[in-house]
mmCIF file of C-alpha atoms and ligand atoms in Angstrom:
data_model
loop_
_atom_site.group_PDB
_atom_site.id
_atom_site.type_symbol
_atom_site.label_atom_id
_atom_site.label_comp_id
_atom_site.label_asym_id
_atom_site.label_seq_id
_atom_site.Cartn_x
_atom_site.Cartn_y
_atom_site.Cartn_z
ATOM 1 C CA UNK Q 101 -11.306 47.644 36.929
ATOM 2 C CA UNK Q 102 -9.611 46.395 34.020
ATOM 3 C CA UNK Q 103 -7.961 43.661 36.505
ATOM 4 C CA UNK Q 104 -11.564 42.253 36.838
ATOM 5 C CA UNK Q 105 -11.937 42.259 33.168
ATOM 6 C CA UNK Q 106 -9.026 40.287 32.305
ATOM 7 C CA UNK Q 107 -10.220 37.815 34.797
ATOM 8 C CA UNK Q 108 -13.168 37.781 33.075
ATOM 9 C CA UNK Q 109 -11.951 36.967 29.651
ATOM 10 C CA UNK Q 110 -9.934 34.215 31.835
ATOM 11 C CA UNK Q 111 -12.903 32.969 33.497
ATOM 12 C CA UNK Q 112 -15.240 32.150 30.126
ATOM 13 C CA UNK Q 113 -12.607 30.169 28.410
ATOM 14 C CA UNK Q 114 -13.029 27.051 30.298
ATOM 15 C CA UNK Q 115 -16.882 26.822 28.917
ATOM 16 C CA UNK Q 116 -15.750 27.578 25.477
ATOM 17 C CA UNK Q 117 -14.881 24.622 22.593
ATOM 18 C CA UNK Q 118 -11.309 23.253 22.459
ATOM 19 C CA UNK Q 119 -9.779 24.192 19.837
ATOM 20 C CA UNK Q 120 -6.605 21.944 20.483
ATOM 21 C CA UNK Q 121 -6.726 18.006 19.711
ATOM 22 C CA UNK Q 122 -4.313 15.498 21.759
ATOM 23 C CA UNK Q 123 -1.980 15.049 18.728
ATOM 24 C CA UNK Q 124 -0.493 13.092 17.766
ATOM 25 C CA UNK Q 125 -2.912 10.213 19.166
ATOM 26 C CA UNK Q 126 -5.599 12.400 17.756
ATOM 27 C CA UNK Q 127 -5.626 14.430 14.272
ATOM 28 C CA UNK Q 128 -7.450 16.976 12.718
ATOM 29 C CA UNK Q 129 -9.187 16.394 9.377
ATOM 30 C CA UNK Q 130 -6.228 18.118 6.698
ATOM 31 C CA UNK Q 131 -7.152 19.724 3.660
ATOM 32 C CA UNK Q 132 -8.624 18.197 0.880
ATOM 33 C CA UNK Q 133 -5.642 19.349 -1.199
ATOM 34 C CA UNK Q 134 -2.858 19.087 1.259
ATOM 35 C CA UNK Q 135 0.516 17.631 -0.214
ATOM 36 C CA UNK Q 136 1.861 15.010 1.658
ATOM 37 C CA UNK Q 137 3.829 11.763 0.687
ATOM 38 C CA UNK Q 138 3.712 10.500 -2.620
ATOM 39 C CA UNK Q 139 2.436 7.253 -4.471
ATOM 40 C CA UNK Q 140 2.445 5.214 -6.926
ATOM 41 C CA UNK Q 141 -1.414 4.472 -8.545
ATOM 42 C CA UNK Q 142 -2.254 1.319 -9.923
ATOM 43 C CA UNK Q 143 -5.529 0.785 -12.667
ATOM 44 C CA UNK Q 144 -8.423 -1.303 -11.122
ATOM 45 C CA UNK Q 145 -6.944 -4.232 -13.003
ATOM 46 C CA UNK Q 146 -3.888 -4.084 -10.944
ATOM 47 C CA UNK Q 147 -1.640 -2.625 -13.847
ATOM 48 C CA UNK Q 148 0.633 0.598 -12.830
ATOM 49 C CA UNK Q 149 0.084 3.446 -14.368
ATOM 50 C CA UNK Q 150 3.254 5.041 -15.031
ATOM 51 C CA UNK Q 151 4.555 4.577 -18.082
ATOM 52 C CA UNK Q 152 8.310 5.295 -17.283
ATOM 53 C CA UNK Q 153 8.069 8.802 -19.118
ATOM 54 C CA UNK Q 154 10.309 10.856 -16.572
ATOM 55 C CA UNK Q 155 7.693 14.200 -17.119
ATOM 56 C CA UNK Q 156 7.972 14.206 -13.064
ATOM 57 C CA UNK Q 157 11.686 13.796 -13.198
ATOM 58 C CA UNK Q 158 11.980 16.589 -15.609
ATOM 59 C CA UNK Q 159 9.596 19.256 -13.975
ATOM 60 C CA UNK Q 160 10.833 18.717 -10.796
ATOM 61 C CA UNK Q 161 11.964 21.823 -9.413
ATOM 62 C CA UNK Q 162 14.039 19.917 -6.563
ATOM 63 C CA UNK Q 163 15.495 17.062 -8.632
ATOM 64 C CA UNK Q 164 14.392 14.649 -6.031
ATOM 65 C CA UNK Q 165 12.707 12.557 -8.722
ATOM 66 C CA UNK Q 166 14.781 9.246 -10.230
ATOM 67 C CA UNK Q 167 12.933 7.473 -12.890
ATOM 68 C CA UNK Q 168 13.987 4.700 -15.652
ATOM 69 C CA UNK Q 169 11.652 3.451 -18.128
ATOM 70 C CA UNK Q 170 11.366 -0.202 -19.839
ATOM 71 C CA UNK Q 171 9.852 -1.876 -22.384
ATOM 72 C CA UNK Q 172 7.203 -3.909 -20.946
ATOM 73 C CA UNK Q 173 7.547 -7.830 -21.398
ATOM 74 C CA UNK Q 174 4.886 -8.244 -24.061
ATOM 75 C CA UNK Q 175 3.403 -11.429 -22.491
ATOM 76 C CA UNK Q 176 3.695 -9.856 -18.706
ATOM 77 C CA UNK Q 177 3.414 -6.195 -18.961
ATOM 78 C CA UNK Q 178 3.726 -4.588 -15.993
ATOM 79 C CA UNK Q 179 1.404 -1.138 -17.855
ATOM 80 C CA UNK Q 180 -0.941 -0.919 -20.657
ATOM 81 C CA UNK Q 181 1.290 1.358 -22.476
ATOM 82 C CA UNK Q 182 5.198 0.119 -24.139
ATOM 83 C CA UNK Q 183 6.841 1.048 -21.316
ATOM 84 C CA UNK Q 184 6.670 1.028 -17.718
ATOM 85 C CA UNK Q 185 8.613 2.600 -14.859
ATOM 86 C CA UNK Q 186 11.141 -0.019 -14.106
ATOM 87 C CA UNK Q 187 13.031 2.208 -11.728
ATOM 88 C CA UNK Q 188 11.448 4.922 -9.506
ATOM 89 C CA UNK Q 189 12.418 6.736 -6.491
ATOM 90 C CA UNK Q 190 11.716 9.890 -4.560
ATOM 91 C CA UNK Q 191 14.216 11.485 -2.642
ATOM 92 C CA UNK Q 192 12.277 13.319 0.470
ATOM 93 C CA UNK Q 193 15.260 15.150 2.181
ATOM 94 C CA UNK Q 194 14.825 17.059 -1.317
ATOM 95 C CA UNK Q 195 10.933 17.165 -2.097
ATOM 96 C CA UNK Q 196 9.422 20.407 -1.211
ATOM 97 C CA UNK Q 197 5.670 18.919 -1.720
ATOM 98 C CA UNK Q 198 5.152 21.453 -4.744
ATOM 99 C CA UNK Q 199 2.849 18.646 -6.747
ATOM 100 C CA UNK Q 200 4.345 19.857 -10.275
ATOM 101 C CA UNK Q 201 5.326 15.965 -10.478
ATOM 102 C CA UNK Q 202 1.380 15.329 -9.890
ATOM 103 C CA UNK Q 203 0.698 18.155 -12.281
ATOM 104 C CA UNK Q 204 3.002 16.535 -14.574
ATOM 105 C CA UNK Q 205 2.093 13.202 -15.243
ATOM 106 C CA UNK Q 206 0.080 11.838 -17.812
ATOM 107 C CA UNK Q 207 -1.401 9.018 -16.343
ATOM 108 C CA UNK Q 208 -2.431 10.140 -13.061
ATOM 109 C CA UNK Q 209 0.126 7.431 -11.777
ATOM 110 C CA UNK Q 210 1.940 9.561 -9.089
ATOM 111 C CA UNK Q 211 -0.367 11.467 -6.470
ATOM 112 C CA UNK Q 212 -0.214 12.622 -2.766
ATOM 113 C CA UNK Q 213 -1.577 11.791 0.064
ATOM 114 C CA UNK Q 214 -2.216 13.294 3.223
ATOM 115 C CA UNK Q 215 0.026 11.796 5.024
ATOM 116 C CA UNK Q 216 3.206 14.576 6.640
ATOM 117 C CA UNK Q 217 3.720 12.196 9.695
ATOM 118 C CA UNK Q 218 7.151 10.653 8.912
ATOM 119 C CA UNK Q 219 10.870 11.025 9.577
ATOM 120 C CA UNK Q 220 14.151 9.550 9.377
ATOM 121 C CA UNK Q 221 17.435 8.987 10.879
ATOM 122 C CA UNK Q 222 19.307 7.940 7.857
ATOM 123 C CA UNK Q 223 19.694 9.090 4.156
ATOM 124 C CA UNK Q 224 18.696 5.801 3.122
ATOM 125 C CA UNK Q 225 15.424 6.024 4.492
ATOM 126 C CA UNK Q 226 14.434 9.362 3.054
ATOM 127 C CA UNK Q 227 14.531 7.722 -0.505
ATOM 128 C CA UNK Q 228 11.663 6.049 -1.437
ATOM 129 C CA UNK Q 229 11.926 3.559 -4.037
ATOM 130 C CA UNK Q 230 9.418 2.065 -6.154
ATOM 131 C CA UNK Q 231 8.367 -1.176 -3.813
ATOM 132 C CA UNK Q 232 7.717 1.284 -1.094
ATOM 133 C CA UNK Q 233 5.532 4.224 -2.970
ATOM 134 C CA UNK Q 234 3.631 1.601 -5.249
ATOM 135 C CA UNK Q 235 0.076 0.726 -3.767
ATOM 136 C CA UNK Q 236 -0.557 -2.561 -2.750
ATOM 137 C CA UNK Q 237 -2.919 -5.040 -4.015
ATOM 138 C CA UNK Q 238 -6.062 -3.203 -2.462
ATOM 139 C CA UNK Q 239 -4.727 -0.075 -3.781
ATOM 140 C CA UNK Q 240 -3.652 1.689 -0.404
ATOM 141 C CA UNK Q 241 -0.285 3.016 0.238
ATOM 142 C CA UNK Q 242 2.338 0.825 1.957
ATOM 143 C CA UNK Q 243 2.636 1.965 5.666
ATOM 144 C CA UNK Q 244 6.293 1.919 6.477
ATOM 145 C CA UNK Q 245 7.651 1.637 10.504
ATOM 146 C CA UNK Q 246 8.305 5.420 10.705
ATOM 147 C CA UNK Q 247 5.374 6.443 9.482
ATOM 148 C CA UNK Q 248 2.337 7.616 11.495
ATOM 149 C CA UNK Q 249 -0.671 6.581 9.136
ATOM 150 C CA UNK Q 250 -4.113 6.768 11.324
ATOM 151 C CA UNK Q 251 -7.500 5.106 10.019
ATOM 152 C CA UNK Q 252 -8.652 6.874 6.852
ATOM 153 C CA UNK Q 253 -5.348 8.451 6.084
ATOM 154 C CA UNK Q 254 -5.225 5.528 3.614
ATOM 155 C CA UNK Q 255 -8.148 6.711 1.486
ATOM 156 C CA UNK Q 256 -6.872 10.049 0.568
ATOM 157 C CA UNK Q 257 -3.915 10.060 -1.844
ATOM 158 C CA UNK Q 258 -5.198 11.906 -4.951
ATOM 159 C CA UNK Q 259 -8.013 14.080 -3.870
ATOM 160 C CA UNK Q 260 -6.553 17.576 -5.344
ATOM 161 C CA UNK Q 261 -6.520 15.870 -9.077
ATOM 162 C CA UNK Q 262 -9.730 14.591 -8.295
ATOM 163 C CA UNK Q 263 -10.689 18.830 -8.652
ATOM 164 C CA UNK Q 264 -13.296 19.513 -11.906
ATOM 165 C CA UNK Q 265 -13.976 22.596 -13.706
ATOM 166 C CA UNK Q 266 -10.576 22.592 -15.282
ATOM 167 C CA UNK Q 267 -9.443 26.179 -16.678
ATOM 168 C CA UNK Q 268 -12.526 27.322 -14.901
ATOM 169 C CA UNK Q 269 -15.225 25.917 -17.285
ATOM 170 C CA UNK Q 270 -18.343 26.011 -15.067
ATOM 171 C CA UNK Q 271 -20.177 22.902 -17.716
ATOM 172 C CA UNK Q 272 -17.383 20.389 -16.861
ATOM 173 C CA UNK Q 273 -17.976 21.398 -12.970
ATOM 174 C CA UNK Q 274 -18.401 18.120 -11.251
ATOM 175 C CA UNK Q 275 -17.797 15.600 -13.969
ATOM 176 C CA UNK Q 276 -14.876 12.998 -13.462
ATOM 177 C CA UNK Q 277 -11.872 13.461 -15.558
ATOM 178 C CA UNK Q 278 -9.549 11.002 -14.459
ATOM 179 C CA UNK Q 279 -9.033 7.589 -14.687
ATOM 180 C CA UNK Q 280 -10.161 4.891 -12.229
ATOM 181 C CA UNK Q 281 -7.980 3.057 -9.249
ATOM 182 C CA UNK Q 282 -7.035 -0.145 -7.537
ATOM 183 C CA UNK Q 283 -9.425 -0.814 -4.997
ATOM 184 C CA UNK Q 284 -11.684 2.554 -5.236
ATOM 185 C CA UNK Q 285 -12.688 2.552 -9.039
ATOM 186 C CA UNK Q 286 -13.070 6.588 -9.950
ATOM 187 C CA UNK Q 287 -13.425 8.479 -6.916
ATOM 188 C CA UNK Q 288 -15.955 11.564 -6.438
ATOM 189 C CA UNK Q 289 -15.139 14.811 -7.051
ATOM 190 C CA UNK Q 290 -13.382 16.704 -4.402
ATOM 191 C CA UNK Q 291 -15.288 18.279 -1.785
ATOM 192 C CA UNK Q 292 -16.569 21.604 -2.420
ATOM 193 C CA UNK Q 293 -15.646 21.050 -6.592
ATOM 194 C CA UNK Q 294 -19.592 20.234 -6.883
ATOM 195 C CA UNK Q 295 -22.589 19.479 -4.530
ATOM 196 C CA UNK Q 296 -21.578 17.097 -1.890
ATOM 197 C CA UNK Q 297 -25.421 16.409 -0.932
ATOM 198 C CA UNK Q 298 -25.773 15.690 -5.096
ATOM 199 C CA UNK Q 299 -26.726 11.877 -5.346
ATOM 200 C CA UNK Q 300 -24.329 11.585 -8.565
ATOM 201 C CA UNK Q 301 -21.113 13.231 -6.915
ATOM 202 C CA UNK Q 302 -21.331 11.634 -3.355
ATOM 203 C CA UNK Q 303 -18.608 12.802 -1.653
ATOM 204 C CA UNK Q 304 -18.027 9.890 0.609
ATOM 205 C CA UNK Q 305 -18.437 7.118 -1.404
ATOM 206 C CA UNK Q 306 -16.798 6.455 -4.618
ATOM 207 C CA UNK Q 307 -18.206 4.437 -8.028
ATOM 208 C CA UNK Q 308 -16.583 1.601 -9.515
ATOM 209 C CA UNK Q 309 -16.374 2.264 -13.301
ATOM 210 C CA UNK Q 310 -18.698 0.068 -14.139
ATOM 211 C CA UNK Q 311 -21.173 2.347 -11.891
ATOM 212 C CA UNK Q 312 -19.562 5.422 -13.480
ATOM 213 C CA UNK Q 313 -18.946 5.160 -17.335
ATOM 214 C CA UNK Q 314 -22.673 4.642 -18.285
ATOM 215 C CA UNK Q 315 -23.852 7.707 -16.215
ATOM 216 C CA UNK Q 316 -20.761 10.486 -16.763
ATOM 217 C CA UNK Q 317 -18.154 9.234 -18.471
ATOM 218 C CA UNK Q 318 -19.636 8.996 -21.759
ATOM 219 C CA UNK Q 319 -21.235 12.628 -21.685
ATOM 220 C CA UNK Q 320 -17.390 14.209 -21.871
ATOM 221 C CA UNK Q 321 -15.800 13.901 -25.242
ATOM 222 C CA UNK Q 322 -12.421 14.994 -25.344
ATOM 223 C CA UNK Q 323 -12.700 16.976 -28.687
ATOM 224 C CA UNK Q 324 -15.037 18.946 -27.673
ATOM 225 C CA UNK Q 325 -12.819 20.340 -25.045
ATOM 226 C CA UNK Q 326 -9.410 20.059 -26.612
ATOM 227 C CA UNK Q 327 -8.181 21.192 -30.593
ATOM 228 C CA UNK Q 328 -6.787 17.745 -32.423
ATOM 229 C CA UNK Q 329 -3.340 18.081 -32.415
ATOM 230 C CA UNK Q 330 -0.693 15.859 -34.746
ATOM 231 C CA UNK Q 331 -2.385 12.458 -35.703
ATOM 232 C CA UNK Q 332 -5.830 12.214 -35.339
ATOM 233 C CA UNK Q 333 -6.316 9.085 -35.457
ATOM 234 C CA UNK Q 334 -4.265 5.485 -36.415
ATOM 235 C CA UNK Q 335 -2.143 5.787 -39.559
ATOM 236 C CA UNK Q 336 -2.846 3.182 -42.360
ATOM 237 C CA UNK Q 337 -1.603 -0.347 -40.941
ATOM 238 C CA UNK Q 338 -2.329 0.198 -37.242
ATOM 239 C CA UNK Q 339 -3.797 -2.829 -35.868
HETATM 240 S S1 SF4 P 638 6.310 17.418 -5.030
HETATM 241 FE FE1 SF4 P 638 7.630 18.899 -6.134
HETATM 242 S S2 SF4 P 638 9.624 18.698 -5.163
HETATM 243 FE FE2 SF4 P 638 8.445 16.880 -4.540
HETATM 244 S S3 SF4 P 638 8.947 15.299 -6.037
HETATM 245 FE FE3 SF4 P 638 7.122 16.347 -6.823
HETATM 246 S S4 SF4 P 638 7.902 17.989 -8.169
HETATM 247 FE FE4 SF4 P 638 9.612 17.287 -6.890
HETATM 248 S S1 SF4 P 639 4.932 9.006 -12.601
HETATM 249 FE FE1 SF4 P 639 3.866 9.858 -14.390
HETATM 250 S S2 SF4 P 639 5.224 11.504 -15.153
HETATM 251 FE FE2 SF4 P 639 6.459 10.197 -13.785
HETATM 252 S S3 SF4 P 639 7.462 8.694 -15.137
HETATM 253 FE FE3 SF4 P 639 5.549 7.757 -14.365
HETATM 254 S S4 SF4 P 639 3.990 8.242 -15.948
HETATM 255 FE FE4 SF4 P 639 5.740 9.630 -16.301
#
């Protein structure tokens, strides 16, 4: 009898839903906060956004991170702040995709993004340097020859930061915190941070600032959130 019955359980599978995908010419959607490579963010005026202050190098639990600040040229800068990152490279055969270098940085400049599908054959490969994490001019990540980007992989590199409700506070649930980017302006909330089917959070597509400071932007004031700490303000003589 029991023969039967494992034929049975044999003989339904066939009209039940595949759960297995041809990979890797076909992927699965990955988690909205899966760590993958790294890069390097650029503001919607093209400007970087690091700032060359080595808080990834330093929290790095790997030491995979190599960065040297500059002083920007003042009639090219390269950031809006003094300095920029004039040298900056990532060591892979090291990273262990933690995101405490995400966590990190002040300026929202280095992120992940979904993308796990690449490998080398030499050491010099594995480091990324700073012309290969940067984004390019549309604000996507450079797609190097052993790397196995797909359509859309391209849109997700910082969707974990883009998570609300810091330190759990339900009022700031949905309400962007972070800064815009090349080519997408500030991106929606993460999915499931707030309503997806909310016409101010759309999940799928993203505001330019322009769209976005009027409507959100203004209603979060830092203080209210966050004790003054040190100087307040500018000191007598600041511009
Ligand atoms: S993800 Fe973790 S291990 Fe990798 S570079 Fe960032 S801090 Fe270092
Ligand atoms: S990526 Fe961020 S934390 Fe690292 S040096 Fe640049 S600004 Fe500082």
């Amino acid at each position: 009898m029991s023969f039967f019955k494992g034929f049975a359980v044999t003989g339904k599978l066939p009209f039940k839903p595949r759960v297995t995908v041809q990979y890797p010419e076909e992927k699965k959607p990955k988690a909205e906060r899966f760590h993958g490579r790294h890069v390097l963010n650029r503001y919607e005026d093209g400007m970087e956004k690091c700032i060359g202050c080595e808080l990834c190098a330093g929290v790095c639990p790997a030491r995979c991170i190599y960065v040297r600040g500059a002083d920007n040229p003042p009639h090219d800068p390269v950031s809006p702040g003094e300095r920029y990152g004039f040298v900056y490279e990532i060591n892979f055969l090291r990273c262990i995709h933690c995101d405490m270098c995400v966590e990190a940085c002040p300026t929202e400049a280095i992120t992940e993004s979904k993308l796990f599908e690449f490998s080398f054959v030499n050491r010099e490969d594995a480091i990324y340097t700073k012309a290969e994490l940067l984004v390019d001019d549309e604000g996507n990540p450079r797609q190097l020859p052993w790397e196995d980007w797909k359509p859309g992989d391209e849109r997700n590199t910082s969707a974990w930061v883009r998570a609300t409700s810091p330190s759990g506070a339900a009022s700031l649930e949905g309400r962007p915190l972070w800064s815009a980017e090349l080519g997408f302006g500030v991106r929606a909330p993460e999915r499931g941070q707030s309503d997806p089917s909310s016409a101010d959070y759309p999940a799928e597509n993203d505001l330019s600032l322009r769209e976005m400071v009027p409507g959100q932007l203004r209603a979060v004031h830092v203080s209210d959130r966050r004790p003054e700490r040190g100087r307040s303000g500018p000191a007598e003589g600041d511009g």
